[in-house]
PDB file of C-alpha atoms in Angstrom:
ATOM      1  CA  UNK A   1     131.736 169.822 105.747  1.00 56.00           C
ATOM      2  CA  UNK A   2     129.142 173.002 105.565  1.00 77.00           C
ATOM      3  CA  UNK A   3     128.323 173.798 108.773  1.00 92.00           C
ATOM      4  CA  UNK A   4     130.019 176.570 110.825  1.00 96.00           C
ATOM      5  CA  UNK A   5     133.755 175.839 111.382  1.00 96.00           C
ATOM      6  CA  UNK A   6     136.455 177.880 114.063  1.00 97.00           C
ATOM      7  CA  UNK A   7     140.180 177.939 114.723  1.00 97.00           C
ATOM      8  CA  UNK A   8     142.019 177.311 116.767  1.00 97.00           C
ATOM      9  CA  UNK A   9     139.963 174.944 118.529  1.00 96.00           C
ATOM     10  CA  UNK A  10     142.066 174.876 121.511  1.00 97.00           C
ATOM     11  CA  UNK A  11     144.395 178.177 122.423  1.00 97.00           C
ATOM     12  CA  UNK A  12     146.395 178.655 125.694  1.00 98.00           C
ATOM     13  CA  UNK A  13     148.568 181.219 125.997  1.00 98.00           C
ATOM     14  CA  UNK A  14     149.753 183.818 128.923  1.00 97.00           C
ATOM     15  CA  UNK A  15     148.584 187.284 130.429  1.00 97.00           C
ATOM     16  CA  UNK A  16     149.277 190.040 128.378  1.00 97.00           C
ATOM     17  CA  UNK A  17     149.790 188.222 124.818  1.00 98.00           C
ATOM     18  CA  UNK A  18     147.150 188.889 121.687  1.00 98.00           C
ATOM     19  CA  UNK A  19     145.331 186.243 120.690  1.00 98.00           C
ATOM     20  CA  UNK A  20     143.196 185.415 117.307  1.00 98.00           C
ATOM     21  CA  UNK A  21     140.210 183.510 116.398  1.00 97.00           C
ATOM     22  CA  UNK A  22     139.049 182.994 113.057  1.00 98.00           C
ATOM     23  CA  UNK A  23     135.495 181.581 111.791  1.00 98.00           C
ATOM     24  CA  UNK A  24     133.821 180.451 108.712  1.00 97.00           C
ATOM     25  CA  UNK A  25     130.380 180.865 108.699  1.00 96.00           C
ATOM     26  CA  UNK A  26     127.829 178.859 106.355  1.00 94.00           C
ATOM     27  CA  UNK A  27     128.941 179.990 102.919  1.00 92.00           C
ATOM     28  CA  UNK A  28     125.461 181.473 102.211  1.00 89.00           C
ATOM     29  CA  UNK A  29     125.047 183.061 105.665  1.00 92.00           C
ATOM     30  CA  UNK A  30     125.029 186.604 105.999  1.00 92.00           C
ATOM     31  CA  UNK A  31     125.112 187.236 109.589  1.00 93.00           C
ATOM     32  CA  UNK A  32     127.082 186.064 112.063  1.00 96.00           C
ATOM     33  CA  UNK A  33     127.109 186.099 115.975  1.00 96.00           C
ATOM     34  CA  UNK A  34     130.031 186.127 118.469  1.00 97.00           C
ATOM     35  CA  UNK A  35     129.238 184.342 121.920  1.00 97.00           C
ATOM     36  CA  UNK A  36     131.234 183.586 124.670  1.00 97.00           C
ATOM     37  CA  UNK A  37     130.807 180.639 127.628  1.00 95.00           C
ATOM     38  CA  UNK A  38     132.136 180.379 130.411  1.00 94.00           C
ATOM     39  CA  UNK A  39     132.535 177.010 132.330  1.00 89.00           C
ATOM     40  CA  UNK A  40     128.635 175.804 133.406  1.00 87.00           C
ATOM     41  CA  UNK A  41     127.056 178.719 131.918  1.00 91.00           C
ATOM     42  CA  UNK A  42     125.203 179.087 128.530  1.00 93.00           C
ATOM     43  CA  UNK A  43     126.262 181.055 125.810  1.00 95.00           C
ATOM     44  CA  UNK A  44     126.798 184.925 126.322  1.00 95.00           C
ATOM     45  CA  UNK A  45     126.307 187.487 123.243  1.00 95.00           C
ATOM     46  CA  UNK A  46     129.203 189.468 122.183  1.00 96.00           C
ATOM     47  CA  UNK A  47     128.393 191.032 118.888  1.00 95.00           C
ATOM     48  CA  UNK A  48     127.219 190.640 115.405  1.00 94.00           C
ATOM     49  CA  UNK A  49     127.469 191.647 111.672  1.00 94.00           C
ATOM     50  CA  UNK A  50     125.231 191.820 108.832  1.00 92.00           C
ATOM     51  CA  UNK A  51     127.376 190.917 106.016  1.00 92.00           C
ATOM     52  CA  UNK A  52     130.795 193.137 106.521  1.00 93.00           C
ATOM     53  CA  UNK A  53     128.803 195.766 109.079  1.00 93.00           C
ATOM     54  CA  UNK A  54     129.413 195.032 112.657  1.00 92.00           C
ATOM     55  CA  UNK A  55     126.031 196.106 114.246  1.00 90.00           C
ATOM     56  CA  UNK A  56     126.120 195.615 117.657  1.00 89.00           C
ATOM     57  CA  UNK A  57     128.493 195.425 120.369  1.00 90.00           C
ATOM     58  CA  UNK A  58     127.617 193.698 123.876  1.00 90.00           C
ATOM     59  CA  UNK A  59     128.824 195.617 126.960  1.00 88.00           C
ATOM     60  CA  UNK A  60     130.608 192.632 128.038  1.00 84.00           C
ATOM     61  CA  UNK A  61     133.049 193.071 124.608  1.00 87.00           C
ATOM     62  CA  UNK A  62     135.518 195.480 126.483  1.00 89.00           C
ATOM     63  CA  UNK A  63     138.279 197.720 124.397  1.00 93.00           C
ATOM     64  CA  UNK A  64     140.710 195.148 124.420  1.00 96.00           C
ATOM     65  CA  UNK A  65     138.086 193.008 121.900  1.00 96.00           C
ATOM     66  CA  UNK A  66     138.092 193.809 118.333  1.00 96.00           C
ATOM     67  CA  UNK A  67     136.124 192.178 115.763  1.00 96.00           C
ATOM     68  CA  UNK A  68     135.921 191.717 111.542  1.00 96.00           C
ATOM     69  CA  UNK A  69     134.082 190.392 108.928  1.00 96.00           C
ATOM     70  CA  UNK A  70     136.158 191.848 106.082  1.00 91.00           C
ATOM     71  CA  UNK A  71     134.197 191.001 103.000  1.00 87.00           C
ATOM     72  CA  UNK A  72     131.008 189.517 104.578  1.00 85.00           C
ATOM     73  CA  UNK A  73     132.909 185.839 104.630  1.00 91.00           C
ATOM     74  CA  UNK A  74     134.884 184.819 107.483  1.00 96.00           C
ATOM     75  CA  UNK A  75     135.390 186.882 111.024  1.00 97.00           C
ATOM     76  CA  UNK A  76     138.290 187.192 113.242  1.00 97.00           C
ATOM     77  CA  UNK A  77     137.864 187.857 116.917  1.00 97.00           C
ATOM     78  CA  UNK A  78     141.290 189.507 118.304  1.00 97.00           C
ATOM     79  CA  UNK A  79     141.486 189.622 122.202  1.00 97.00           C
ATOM     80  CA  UNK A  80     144.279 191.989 123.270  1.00 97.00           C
ATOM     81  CA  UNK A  81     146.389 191.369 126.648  1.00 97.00           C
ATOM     82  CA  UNK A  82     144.714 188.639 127.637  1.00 97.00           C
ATOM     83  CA  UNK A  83     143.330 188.230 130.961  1.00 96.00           C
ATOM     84  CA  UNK A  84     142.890 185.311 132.978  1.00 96.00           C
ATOM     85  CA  UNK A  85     138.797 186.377 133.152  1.00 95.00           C
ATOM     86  CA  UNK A  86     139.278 186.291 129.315  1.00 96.00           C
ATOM     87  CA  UNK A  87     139.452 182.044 129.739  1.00 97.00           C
ATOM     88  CA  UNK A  88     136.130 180.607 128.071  1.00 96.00           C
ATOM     89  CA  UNK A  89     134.877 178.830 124.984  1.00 96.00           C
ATOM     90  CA  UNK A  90     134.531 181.454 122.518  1.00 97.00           C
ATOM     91  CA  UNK A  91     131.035 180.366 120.168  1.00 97.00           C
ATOM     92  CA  UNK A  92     130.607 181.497 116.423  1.00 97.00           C
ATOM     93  CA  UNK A  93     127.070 181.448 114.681  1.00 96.00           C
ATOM     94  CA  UNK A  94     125.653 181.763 111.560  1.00 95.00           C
ATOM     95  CA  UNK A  95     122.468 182.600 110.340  1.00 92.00           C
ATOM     96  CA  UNK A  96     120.600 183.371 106.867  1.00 89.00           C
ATOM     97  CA  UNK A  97     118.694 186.510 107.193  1.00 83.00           C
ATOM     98  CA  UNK A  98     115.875 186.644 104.511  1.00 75.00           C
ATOM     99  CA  UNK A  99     113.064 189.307 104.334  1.00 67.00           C
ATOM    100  CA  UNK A 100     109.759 187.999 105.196  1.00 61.00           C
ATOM    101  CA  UNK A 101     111.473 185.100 107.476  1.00 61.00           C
ATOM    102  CA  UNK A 102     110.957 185.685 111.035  1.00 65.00           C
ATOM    103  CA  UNK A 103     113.299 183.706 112.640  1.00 73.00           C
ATOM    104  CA  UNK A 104     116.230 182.283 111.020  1.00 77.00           C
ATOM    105  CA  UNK A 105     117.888 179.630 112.889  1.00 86.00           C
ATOM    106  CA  UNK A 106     121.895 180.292 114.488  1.00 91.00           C
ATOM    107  CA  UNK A 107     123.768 177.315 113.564  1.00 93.00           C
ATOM    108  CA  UNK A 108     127.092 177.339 115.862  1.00 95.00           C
ATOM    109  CA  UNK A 109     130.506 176.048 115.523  1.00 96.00           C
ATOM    110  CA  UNK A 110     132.160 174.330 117.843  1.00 95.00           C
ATOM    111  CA  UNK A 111     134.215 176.939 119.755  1.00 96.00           C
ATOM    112  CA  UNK A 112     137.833 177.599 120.682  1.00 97.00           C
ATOM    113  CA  UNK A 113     138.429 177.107 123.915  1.00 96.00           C
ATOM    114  CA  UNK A 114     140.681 179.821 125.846  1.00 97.00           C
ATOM    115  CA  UNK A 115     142.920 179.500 128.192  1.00 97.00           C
ATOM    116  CA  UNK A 116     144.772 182.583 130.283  1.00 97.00           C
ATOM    117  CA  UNK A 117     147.502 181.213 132.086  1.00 96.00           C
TER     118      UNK A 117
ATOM    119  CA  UNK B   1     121.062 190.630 135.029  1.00 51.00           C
ATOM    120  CA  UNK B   2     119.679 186.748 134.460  1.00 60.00           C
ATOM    121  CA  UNK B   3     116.959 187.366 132.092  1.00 89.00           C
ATOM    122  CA  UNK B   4     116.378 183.187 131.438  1.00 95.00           C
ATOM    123  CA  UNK B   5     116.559 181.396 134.363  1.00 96.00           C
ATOM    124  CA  UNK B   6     116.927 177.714 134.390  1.00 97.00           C
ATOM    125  CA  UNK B   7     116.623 174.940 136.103  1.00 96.00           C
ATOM    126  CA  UNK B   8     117.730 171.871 137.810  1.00 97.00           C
ATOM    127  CA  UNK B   9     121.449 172.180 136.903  1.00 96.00           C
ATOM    128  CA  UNK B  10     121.740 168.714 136.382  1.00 97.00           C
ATOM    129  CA  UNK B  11     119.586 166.047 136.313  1.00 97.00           C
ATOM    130  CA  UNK B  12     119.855 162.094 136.064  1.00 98.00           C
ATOM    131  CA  UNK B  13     116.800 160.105 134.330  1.00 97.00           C
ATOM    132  CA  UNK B  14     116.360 156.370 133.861  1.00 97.00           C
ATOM    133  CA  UNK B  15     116.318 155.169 130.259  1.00 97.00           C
ATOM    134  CA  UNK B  16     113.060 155.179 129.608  1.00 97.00           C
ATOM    135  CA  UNK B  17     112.198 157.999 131.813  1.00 97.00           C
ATOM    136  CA  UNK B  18     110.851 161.495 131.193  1.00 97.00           C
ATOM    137  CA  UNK B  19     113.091 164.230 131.701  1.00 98.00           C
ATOM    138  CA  UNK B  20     111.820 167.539 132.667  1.00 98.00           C
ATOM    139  CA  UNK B  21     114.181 171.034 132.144  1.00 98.00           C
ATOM    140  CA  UNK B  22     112.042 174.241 133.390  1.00 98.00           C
ATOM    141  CA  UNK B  23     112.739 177.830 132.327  1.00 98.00           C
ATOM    142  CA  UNK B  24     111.628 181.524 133.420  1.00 97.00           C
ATOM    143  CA  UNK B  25     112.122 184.542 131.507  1.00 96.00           C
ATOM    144  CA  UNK B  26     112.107 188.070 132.642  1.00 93.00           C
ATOM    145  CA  UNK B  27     111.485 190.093 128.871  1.00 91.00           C
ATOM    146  CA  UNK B  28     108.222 190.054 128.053  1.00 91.00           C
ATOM    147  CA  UNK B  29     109.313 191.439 124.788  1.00 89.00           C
ATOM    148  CA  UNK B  30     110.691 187.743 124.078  1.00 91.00           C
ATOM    149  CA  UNK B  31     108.665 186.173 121.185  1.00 89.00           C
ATOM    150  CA  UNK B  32     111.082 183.021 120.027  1.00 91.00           C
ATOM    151  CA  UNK B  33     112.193 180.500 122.267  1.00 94.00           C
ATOM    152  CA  UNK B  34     114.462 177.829 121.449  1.00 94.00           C
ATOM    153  CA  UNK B  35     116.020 174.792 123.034  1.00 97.00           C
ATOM    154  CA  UNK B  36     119.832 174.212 122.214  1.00 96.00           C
ATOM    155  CA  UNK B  37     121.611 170.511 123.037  1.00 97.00           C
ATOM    156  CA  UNK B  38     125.063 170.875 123.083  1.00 95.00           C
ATOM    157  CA  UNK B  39     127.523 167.664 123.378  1.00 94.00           C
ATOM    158  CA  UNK B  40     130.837 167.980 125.193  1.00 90.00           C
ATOM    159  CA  UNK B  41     133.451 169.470 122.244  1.00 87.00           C
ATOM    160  CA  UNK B  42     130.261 170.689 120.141  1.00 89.00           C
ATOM    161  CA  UNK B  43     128.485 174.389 119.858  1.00 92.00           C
ATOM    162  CA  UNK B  44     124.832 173.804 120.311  1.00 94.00           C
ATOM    163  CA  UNK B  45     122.184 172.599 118.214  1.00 94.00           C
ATOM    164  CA  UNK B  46     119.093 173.589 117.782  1.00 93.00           C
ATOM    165  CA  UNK B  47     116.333 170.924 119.172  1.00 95.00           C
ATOM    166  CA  UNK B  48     112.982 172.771 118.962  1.00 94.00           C
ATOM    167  CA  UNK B  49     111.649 176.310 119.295  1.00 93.00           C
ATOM    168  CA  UNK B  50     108.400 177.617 120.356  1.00 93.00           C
ATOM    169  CA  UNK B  51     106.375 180.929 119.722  1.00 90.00           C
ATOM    170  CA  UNK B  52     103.854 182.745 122.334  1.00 88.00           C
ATOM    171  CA  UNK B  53     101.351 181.884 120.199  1.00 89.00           C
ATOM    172  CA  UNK B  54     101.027 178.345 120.669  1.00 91.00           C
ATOM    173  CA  UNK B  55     101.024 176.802 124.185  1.00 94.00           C
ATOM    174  CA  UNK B  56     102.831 173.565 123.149  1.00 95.00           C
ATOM    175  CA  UNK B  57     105.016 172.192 120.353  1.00 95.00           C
ATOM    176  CA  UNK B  58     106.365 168.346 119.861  1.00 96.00           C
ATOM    177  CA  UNK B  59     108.573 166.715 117.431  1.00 95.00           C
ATOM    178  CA  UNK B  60     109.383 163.456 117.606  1.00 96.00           C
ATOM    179  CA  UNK B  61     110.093 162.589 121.711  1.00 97.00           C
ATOM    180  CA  UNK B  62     110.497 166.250 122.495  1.00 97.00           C
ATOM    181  CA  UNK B  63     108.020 168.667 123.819  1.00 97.00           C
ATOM    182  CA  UNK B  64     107.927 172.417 124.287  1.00 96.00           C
ATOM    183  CA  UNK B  65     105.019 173.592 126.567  1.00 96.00           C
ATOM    184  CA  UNK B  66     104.618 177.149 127.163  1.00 96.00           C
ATOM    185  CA  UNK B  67     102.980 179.415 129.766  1.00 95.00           C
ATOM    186  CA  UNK B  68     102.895 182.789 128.908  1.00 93.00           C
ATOM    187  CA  UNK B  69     101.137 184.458 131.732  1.00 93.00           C
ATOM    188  CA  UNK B  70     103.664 182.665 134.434  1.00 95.00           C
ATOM    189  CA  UNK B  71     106.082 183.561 131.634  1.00 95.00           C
ATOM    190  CA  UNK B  72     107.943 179.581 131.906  1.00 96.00           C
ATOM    191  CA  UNK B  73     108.326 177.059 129.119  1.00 97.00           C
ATOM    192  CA  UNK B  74     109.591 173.724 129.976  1.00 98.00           C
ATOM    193  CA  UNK B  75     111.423 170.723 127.545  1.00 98.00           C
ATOM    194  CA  UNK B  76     110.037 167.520 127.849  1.00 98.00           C
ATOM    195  CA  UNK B  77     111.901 164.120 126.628  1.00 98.00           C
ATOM    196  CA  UNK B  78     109.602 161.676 126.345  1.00 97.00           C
ATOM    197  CA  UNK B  79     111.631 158.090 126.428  1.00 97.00           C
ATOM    198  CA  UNK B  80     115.231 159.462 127.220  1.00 97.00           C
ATOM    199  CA  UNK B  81     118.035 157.677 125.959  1.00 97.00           C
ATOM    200  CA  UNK B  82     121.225 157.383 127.306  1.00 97.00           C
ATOM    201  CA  UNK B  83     122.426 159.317 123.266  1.00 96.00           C
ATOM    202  CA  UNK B  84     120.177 162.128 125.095  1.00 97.00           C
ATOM    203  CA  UNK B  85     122.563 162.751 127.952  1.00 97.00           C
ATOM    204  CA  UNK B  86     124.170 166.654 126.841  1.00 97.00           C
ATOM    205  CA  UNK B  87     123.764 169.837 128.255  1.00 97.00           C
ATOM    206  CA  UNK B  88     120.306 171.649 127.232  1.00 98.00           C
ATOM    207  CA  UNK B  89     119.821 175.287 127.360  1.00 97.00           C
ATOM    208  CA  UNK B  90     116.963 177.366 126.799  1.00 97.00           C
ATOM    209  CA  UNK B  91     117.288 180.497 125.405  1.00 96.00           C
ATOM    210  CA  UNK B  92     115.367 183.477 124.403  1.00 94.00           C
ATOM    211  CA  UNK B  93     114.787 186.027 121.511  1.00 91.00           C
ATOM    212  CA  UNK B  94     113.222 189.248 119.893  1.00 87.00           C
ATOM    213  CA  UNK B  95     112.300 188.050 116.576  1.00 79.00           C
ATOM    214  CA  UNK B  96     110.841 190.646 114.735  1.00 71.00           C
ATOM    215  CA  UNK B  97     113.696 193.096 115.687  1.00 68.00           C
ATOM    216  CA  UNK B  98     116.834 192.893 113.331  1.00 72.00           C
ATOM    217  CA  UNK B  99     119.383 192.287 116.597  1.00 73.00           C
ATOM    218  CA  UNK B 100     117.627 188.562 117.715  1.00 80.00           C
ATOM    219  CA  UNK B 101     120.771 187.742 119.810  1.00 88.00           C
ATOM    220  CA  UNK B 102     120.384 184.775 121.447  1.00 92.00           C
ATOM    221  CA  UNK B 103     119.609 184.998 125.726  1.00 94.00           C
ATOM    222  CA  UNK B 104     120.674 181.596 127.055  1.00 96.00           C
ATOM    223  CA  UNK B 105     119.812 179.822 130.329  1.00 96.00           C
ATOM    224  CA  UNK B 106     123.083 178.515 132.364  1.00 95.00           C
ATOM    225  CA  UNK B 107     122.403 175.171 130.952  1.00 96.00           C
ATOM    226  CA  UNK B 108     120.695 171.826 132.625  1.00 98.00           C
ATOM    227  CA  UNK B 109     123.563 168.757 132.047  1.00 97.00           C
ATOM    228  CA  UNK B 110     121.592 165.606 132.025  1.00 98.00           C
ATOM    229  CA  UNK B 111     122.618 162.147 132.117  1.00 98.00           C
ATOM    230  CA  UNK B 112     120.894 159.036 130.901  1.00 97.00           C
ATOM    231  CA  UNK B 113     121.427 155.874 132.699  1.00 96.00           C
ATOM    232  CA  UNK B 114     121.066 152.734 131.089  1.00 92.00           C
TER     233      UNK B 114
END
């Protein structure tokens, strides 16, 4: 399979404990997006890297969100003390950024759902 | 702040039947506008995307049409089949800046009947 893969796919756990995500982008890709959705909502930008650089953080990614892409391969998204708010399908996508390419298509994976008991 | 608004939130079509999704956008710095279908269990997938430039774009039973003074764009399936009932957003983008983070509409879950 060589699309964009995530785990856990499904992750419950209670108030207050850590959690951690992992994804593995296209092997090619060089950037990769963080989204979250919530239940009947679309997709919600959290951040991004370029290769190992995290460029951008959303507003919505509060201090208790911490995110990696240690060598430009796979990311981890940690949540710390989880909050019941903090329940939602958490989206990774990958894209390949090439000069002279306007737009290069976000393929996603298909999520780990969260759930804050 | 909703900067894609979309619309209906569901939306139940005959087989055979055109189905109509309808979107508004508040940037007008947004140049790239894609449709996503997601399954339940599955991220989306991109369907078709649209630039300004062009007023309409189809592939295969889908359509894109675009208004850019009323700033809307609206998905069109031509000959829905129940395989085409999923949730479709429509999202947003800055190309040409080195961010293009996705802005997604809250999603239009349509079903299919037989």
């Amino acid at each position: 399979d060589t699309g964009v893969s995530q785990d856990p796919r499904h992750k419950i756990t209670k108030r207050g404990q850590n959690v951690t995500f992992r994804c593995d982008p296209i092997s090619e890709h060089n950037r990769l997006y963080w989204y979250r959705q919530t239940l009947g909502q679309g997709p919600e930008f959290l951040t991004y890297f370029q290769n190992e650089a995290q460029l951008e953080k959303s507003r919505l990614l509060s201090d208790r969100f911490s995110a990696e892409r240690p060598k430009g391969s796979f990311s981890t998204l940690e949540i710390q003390r989880t909050e019941q708010g903090d329940s939602a399908m958490y989206l990774c996508a990958s894209s390949l950024e090439a000069s002279g390419r306007s737009y290069n298509e976000q393929f996603f994976g298909p999520g780990t759902r969260l759930t804050v008991l | 702040q909703q900067q894609v608004k979309q619309s209906p939130q569901s939306l139940i079509v005959q087989k055979g039947g055109i189905s109509i999704i309808n979107c508004a956008y508040e940037n007008t710095a947004f140049d790239y506008f894609p449709w996503y279908q997601q399954f339940p269990g599955k991220g989306p997938a991109l369907l078709i995307a649209i630039r300004p430039d062009v007023s309409e774009k189809k592939e295969g039973r889908f359509t894109i049409s675009f208004n850019k003074s009323a700033k809307q764009f609206s998905l069109h399936i031509m000959d829905s089949q129940p395989g085409d009932s999923a949730t479709y957003f429509c999202a947003a983008t800055i190309a040409d800046t080195g961010r293009r983070a996705l802005t997604f509409g809250s999603g239009t879950r349509l079903q299919v009947q037989p």
